[in-house]
XYZ file of C-alpha atoms in Angstrom:
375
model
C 0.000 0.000 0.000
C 1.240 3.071 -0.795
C 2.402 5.630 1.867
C 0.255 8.894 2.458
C 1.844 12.119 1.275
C 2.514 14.196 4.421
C 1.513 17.963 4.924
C 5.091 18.963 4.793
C 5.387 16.523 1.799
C 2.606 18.704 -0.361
C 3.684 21.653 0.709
C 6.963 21.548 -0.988
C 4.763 20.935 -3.654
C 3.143 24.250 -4.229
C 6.348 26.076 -4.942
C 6.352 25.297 -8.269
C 2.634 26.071 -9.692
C 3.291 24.276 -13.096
C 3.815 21.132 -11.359
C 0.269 21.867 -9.905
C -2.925 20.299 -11.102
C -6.583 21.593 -9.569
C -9.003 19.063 -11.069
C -12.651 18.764 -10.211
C -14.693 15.994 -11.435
C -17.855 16.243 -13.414
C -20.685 14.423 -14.365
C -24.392 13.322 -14.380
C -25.203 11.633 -10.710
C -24.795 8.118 -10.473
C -22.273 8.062 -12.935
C -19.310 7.379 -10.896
C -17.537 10.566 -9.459
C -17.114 9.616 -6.600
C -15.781 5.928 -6.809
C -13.247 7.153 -9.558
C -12.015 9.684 -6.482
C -11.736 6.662 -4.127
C -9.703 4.836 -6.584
C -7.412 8.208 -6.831
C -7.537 8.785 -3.263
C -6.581 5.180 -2.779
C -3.806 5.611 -4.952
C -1.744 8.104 -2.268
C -2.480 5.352 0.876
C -5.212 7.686 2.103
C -7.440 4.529 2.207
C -7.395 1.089 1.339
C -7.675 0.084 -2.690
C -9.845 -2.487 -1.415
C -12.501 0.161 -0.046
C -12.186 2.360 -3.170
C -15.673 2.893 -5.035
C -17.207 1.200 -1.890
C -15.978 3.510 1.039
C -17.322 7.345 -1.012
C -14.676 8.930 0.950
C -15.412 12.429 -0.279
C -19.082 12.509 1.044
C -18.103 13.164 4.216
C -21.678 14.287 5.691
C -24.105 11.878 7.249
C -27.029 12.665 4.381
C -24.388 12.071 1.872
C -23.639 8.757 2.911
C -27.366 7.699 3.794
C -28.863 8.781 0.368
C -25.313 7.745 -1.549
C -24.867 11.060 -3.727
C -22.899 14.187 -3.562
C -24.676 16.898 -1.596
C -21.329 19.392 -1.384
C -18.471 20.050 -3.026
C -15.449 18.348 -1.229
C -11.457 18.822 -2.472
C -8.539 16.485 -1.616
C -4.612 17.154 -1.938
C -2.701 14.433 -3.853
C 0.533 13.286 -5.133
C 1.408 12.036 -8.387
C 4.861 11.795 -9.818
C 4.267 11.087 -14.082
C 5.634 7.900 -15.408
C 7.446 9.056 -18.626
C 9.002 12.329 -18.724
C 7.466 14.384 -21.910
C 9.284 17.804 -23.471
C 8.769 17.733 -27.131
C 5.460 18.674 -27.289
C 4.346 21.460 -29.754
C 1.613 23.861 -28.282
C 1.675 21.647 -24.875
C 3.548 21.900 -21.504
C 6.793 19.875 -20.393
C 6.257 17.191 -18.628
C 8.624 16.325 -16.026
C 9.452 12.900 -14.085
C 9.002 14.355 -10.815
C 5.964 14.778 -8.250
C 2.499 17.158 -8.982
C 0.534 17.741 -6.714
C -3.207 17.359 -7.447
C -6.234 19.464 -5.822
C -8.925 17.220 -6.288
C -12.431 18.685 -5.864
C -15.559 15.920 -6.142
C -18.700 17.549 -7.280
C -22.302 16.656 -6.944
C -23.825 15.072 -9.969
C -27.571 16.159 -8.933
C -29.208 19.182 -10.868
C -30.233 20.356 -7.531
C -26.541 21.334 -6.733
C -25.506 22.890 -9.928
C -24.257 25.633 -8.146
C -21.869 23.803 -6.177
C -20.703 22.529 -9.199
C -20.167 26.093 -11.091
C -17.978 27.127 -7.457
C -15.673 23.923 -8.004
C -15.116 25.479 -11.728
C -14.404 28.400 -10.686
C -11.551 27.424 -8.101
C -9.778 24.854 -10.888
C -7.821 25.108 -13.892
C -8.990 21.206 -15.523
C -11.791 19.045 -15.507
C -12.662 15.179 -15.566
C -15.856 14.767 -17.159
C -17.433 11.324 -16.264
C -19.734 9.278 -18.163
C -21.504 6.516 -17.565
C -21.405 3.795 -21.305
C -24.726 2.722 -20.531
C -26.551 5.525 -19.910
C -24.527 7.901 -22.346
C -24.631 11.652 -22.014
C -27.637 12.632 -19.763
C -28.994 16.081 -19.113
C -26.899 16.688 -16.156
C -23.809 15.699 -18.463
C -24.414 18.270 -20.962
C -24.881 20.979 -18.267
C -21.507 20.572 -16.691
C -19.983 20.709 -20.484
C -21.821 23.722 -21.066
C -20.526 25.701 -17.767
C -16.790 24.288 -18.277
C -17.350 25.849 -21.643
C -18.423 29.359 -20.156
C -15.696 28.909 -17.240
C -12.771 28.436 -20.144
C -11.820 24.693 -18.420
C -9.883 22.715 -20.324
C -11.547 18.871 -19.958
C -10.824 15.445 -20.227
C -13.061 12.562 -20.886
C -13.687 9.585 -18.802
C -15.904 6.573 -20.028
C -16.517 4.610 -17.057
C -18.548 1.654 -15.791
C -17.128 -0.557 -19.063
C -17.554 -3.507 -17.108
C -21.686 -3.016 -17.363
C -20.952 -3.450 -21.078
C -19.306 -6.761 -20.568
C -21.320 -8.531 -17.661
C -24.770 -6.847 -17.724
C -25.607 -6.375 -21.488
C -23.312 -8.715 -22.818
C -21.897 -7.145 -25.684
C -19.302 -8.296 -27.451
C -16.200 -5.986 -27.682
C -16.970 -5.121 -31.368
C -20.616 -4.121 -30.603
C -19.217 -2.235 -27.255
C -16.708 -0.715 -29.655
C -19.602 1.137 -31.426
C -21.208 1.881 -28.858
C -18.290 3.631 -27.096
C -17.496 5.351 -30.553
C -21.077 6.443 -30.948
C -21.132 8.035 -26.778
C -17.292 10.194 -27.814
C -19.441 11.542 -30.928
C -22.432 12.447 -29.296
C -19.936 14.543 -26.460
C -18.168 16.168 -29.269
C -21.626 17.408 -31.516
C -22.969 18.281 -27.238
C -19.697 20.540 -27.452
C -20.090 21.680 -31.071
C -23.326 23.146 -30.301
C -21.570 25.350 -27.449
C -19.276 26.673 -30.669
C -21.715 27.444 -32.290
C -24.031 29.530 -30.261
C -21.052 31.650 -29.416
C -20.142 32.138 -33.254
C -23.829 33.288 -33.422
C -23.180 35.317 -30.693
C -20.013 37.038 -31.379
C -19.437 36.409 -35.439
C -21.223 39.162 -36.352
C -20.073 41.558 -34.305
C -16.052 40.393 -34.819
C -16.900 40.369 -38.526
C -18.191 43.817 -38.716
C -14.923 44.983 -36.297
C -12.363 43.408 -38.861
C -14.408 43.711 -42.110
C -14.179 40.118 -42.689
C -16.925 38.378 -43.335
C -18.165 35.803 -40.577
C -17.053 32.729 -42.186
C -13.123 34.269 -41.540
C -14.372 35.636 -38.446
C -15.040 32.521 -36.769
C -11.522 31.130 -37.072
C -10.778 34.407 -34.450
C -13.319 32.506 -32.187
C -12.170 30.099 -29.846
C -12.308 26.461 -31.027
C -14.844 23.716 -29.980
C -13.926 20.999 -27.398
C -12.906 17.833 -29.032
C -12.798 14.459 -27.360
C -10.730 11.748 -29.076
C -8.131 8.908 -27.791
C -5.979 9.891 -30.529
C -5.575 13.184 -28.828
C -5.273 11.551 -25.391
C -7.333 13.423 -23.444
C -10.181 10.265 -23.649
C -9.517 7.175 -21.218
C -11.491 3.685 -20.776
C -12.316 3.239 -17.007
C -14.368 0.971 -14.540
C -14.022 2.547 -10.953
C -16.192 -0.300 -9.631
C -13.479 -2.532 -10.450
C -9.854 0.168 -9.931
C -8.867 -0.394 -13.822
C -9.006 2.337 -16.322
C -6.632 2.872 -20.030
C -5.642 4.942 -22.631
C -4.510 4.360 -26.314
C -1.278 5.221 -24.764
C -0.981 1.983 -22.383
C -1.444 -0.357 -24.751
C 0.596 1.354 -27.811
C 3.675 0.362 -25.695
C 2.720 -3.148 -25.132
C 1.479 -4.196 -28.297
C 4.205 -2.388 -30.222
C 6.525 -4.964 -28.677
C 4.845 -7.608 -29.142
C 4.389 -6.646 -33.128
C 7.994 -5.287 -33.461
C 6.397 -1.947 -34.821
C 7.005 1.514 -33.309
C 5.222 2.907 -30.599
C 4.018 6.051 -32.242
C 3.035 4.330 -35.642
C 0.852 2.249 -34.035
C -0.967 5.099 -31.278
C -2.247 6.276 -34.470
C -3.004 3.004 -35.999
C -5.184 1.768 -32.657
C -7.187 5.050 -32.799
C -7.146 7.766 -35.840
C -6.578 10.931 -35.708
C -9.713 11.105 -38.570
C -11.902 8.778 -36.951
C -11.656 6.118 -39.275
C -10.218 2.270 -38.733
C -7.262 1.206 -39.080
C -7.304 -2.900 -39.773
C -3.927 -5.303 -38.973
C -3.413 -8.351 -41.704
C -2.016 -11.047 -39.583
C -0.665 -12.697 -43.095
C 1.075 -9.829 -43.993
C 1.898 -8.113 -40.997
C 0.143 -4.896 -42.609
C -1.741 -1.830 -40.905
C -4.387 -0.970 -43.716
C -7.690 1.191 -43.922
C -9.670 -1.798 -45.500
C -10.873 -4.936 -43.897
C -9.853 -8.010 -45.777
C -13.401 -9.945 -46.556
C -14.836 -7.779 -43.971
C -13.544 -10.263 -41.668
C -10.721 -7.951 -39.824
C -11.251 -6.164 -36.635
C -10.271 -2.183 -36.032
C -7.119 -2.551 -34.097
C -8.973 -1.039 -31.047
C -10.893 -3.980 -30.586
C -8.652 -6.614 -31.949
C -5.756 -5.470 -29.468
C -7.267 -3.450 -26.703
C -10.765 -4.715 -26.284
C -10.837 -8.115 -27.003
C -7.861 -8.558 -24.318
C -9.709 -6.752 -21.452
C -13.058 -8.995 -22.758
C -10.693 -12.441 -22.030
C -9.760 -11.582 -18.772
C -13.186 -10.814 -17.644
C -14.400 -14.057 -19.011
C -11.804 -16.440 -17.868
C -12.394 -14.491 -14.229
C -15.718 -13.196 -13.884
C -18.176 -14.519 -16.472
C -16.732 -18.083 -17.083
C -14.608 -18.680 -14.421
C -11.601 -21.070 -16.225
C -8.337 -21.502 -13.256
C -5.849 -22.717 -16.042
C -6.772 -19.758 -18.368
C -7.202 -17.046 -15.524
C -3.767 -18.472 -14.395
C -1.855 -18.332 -18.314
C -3.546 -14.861 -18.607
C -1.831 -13.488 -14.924
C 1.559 -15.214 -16.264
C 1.335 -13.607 -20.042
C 0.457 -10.137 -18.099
C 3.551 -10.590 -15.495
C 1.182 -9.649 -12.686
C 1.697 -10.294 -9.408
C -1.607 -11.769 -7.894
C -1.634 -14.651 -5.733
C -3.806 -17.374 -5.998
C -5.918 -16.553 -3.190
C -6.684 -13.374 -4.980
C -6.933 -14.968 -7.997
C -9.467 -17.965 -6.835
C -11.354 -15.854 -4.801
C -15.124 -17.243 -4.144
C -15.987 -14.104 -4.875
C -15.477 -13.330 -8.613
C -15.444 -9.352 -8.348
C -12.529 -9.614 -6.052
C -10.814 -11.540 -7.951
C -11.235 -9.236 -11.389
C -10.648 -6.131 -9.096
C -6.943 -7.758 -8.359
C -6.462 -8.813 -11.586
C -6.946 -5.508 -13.557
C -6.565 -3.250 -10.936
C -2.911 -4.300 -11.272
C -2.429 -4.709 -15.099
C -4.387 -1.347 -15.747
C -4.170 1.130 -12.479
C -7.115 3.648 -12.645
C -5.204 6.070 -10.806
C -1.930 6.373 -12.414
C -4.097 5.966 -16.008
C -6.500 9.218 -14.853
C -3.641 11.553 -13.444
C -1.250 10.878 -15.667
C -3.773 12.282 -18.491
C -4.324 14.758 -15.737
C -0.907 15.935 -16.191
C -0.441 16.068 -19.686
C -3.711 17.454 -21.048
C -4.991 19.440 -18.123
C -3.198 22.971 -17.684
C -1.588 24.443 -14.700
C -2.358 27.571 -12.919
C 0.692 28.989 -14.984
C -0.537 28.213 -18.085
C-alpha cells in the first residue's frame, strides 16, 4: 500500500505552480464521481484500494452517505509523480518525471446542486468529465460541459462503468466498440453546439470589427472541445473494479509484441480522422480496409478483445488454467488466493486493478492534457 503524502510533503509541492494540477470531477449523478475519487484517493495510501468505489470517501456528511450522492463540493490534496518524462510537445507543456501535486475537488452530480458545481469550476484550472457507457450523455452531463465551456476549463473525458458493457448487457467488444465510438461523438456534436451559439453570438459583431466576413471571423473565435483517444485526453475506465486505459498503455505493449514503433501504431489503434485502421495477420500490414470484412479495427482486436478475455476467464466463465496463463502472459503479481477468490469481483478487481491502475491511467492524463495555474 502506498504511503500517504505528508503535509510537509505537499507543501513543498506548491512552490512550483506548473507542477500543480486543480481538477474537479464532473458528471451526471450516479455516474461514478465519486468511486473514480476513491480509486485516486486510494492511490496516495489515504485509504485502502480495497474500499475504493465502496468507502465514497469524499461525502463526508451523514445525508451524503445515507442517500449515496454528492450533496457538497469536497477537495482532496494528492501526489502524483508522471511515469514518462514528456518535453517535445508542440503547443503543450513539459512534462517532467518528478511529483504534482493534485487538488482534487468531487462535485455533486444532482441538478439540484448545480451551483456547487459552477464554485468547483471556478476554483480549478482542468476538468474530468465522467460518463456513464450505458446511460450515455444525460442532461446533467451536458450541463456541466456547457458551464466548463463558459468557465474556459480545459476537460478530459472519462468513459466509465465498461464492465456493465461486458457482464450486464453482454456485448461483445466489437458491438461495445460502437457503442463507445457512438457516446465520444455524441460529447463532441454536445460541445459543437456550445461553438456554435457563441459564433452566433459574437461572429457578427467580430466580422463587422475586422471587415471580414463571418465565415473568416469565426476562425478568431475560440475552437470547440474535441474528445478523441488519438488526442489523449479520452480514457477507458471501470471505478467499480480500480482499472481504467488509454490508447497510450497499450501502444507500448502491443508495439513490442508486433515489433512496430510505438508512435506508428498510437495512431493506428485510434485515428486521428476517426476512421479504422485494420492489422493483416498474413502480412503483418496496418491498412484502412478490412480483408473480406472479416478484420477487426485494431482497437478492438488489441485493446478490447484482451480486457473482454480476462473478464471471461475471471468473472463470467470462471476457467483456473486460463485465468492463471492470462496473470503469467500479463507478469502480474496476484496470488492465488486473490486470484481464486469465491468471490469473482474480487478476484477481477486484483487482476486488472494491477495490469491497468485507474489512478496512475486518470492523473497521468491529468498531467499532460490538463493545464496548470501557470498556463
Amino acid at each position: 500500500m502506498a504511503r500517504a503524502p505528508t503535509a510537509q510533503e505537499l507543501g513543498v509541492l506548491t512552490r512550483d505552480p506548473s507542477r500543480i494540477r486543480n481538477v474537479t470531477i464532473l458528471a451526471h449523478v450516479d455516474h461514478g464521481k465519486t468511486s473514480l475519487t476513491d480509486s485516486l484517493i486510494a492511490s496516495n495510501g489515504i485509504i485502502s484500494a480495497r474500499l475504493a468505489g465502496k468507502l465514497r470517501f469524499m461525502d463526508s456528511r451523514e445525508d451524503e452517505q445515507l442517500r449515496a450522492i454528492t450533496m457538497k463540493s469536497s477537495s482532496i490534496s494528492l501526489s502524483y509523480t508522471p511515469e514518462r518524462e514528456l518535453s517535445d510537445r508542440p503547443g503543450k507543456w513539459p512534462v517532467p518525471t518528478e511529483p504534482h501535486l493534485f487538488n482534487v475537488m468531487d462535485s455533486p452530480g444532482h441538478v439540484d446542486f448545480c451551483s456547487e458545481v459552477s464554485s468547483a469550476l471556478r476554483l480549478c484550472d482542468g476538468a474530468l468529465v465522467i460518463v456513464d457507457v450505458v446511460e450515455g450523455v444525460r442532461t446533467q452531463t451536458v450541463a456541466v460541459l456547457r458551464q466548463a465551456w463558459q468557465e474556459h476549463i480545459s476537460p478530459c473525458l472519462v468513459l466509465n462503468k465498461i464492465d456493465r458493457l461486458i457482464s450486464e448487457l453482454q456485448m461483445d467488444s466489437a458491438d461495445a466498440y460502437t457503442h463507445m465510438v457512438r457516446i465520444i461523438e455524441q460529447v463532441n456534436a454536445t460541445c459543437a453546439t456550445f461553438h456554435q451559439e457563441l459564433l452566433m453570438l459574437e461572429g457578427d459583431s467580430m466580422a463587422a470589427a475586422s471587415g471580414h466576413s463571418l465565415w473568416e471571423a469565426q476562425d478568431q473565435i475560440r475552437p470547440p472541445l474535441v474528445f478523441s483517444p488519438a488526442k489523449g485526453n479520452v480514457a477507458f475506465a471501470s471505478a467499480t473494479f480500480n482499472w481504467a486505459f488509454r490508447i497510450d498503455d497499450f501502444a507500448k505493449m502491443v508495439a513490442q509484441r508486433l515489433g512496430m514503433k510505438e508512435e506508428g501504431l498510437r495512431k493506428a489503434l485510434w485515428a486521428e480522422d476517426g476512421g479504422d485502421c485494420y492489422f493483416n495477420p498474413k502480412t503483418k500490414a496496418v491498412g484502412r480496409k478490412s480483408e473480406n470484412g472479416k478484420l477487426k479495427p485494431m482497437f478492438v482486436q488489441f485493446i478490447l478483445d484482451q480486457v473482454w478475455a480476462v473478464h471471461k476467464a475471471v468473472l463470467l466463465e470462471p476457467d483456473q488454467d486460463q485465468a492463471r496463463k492470462i496473470v503469467a502472459a500479463l507478469k502480474l503479481k496476484v496470488s492465488e488466493k486473490e486470484l481464486f477468490n469465491k468471490n469473482s469481483e474480487e478476484a477481477l478487481r486484483a487482476v486488472m486493478s494491477r495490469w491497468l491502475p485507474l489512478a496512475a491511467c486518470v492523473l497521468q492524463m491529468a498531467v499532460e492534457e490538463l493545464p496548470s495555474p501557470v498556463v
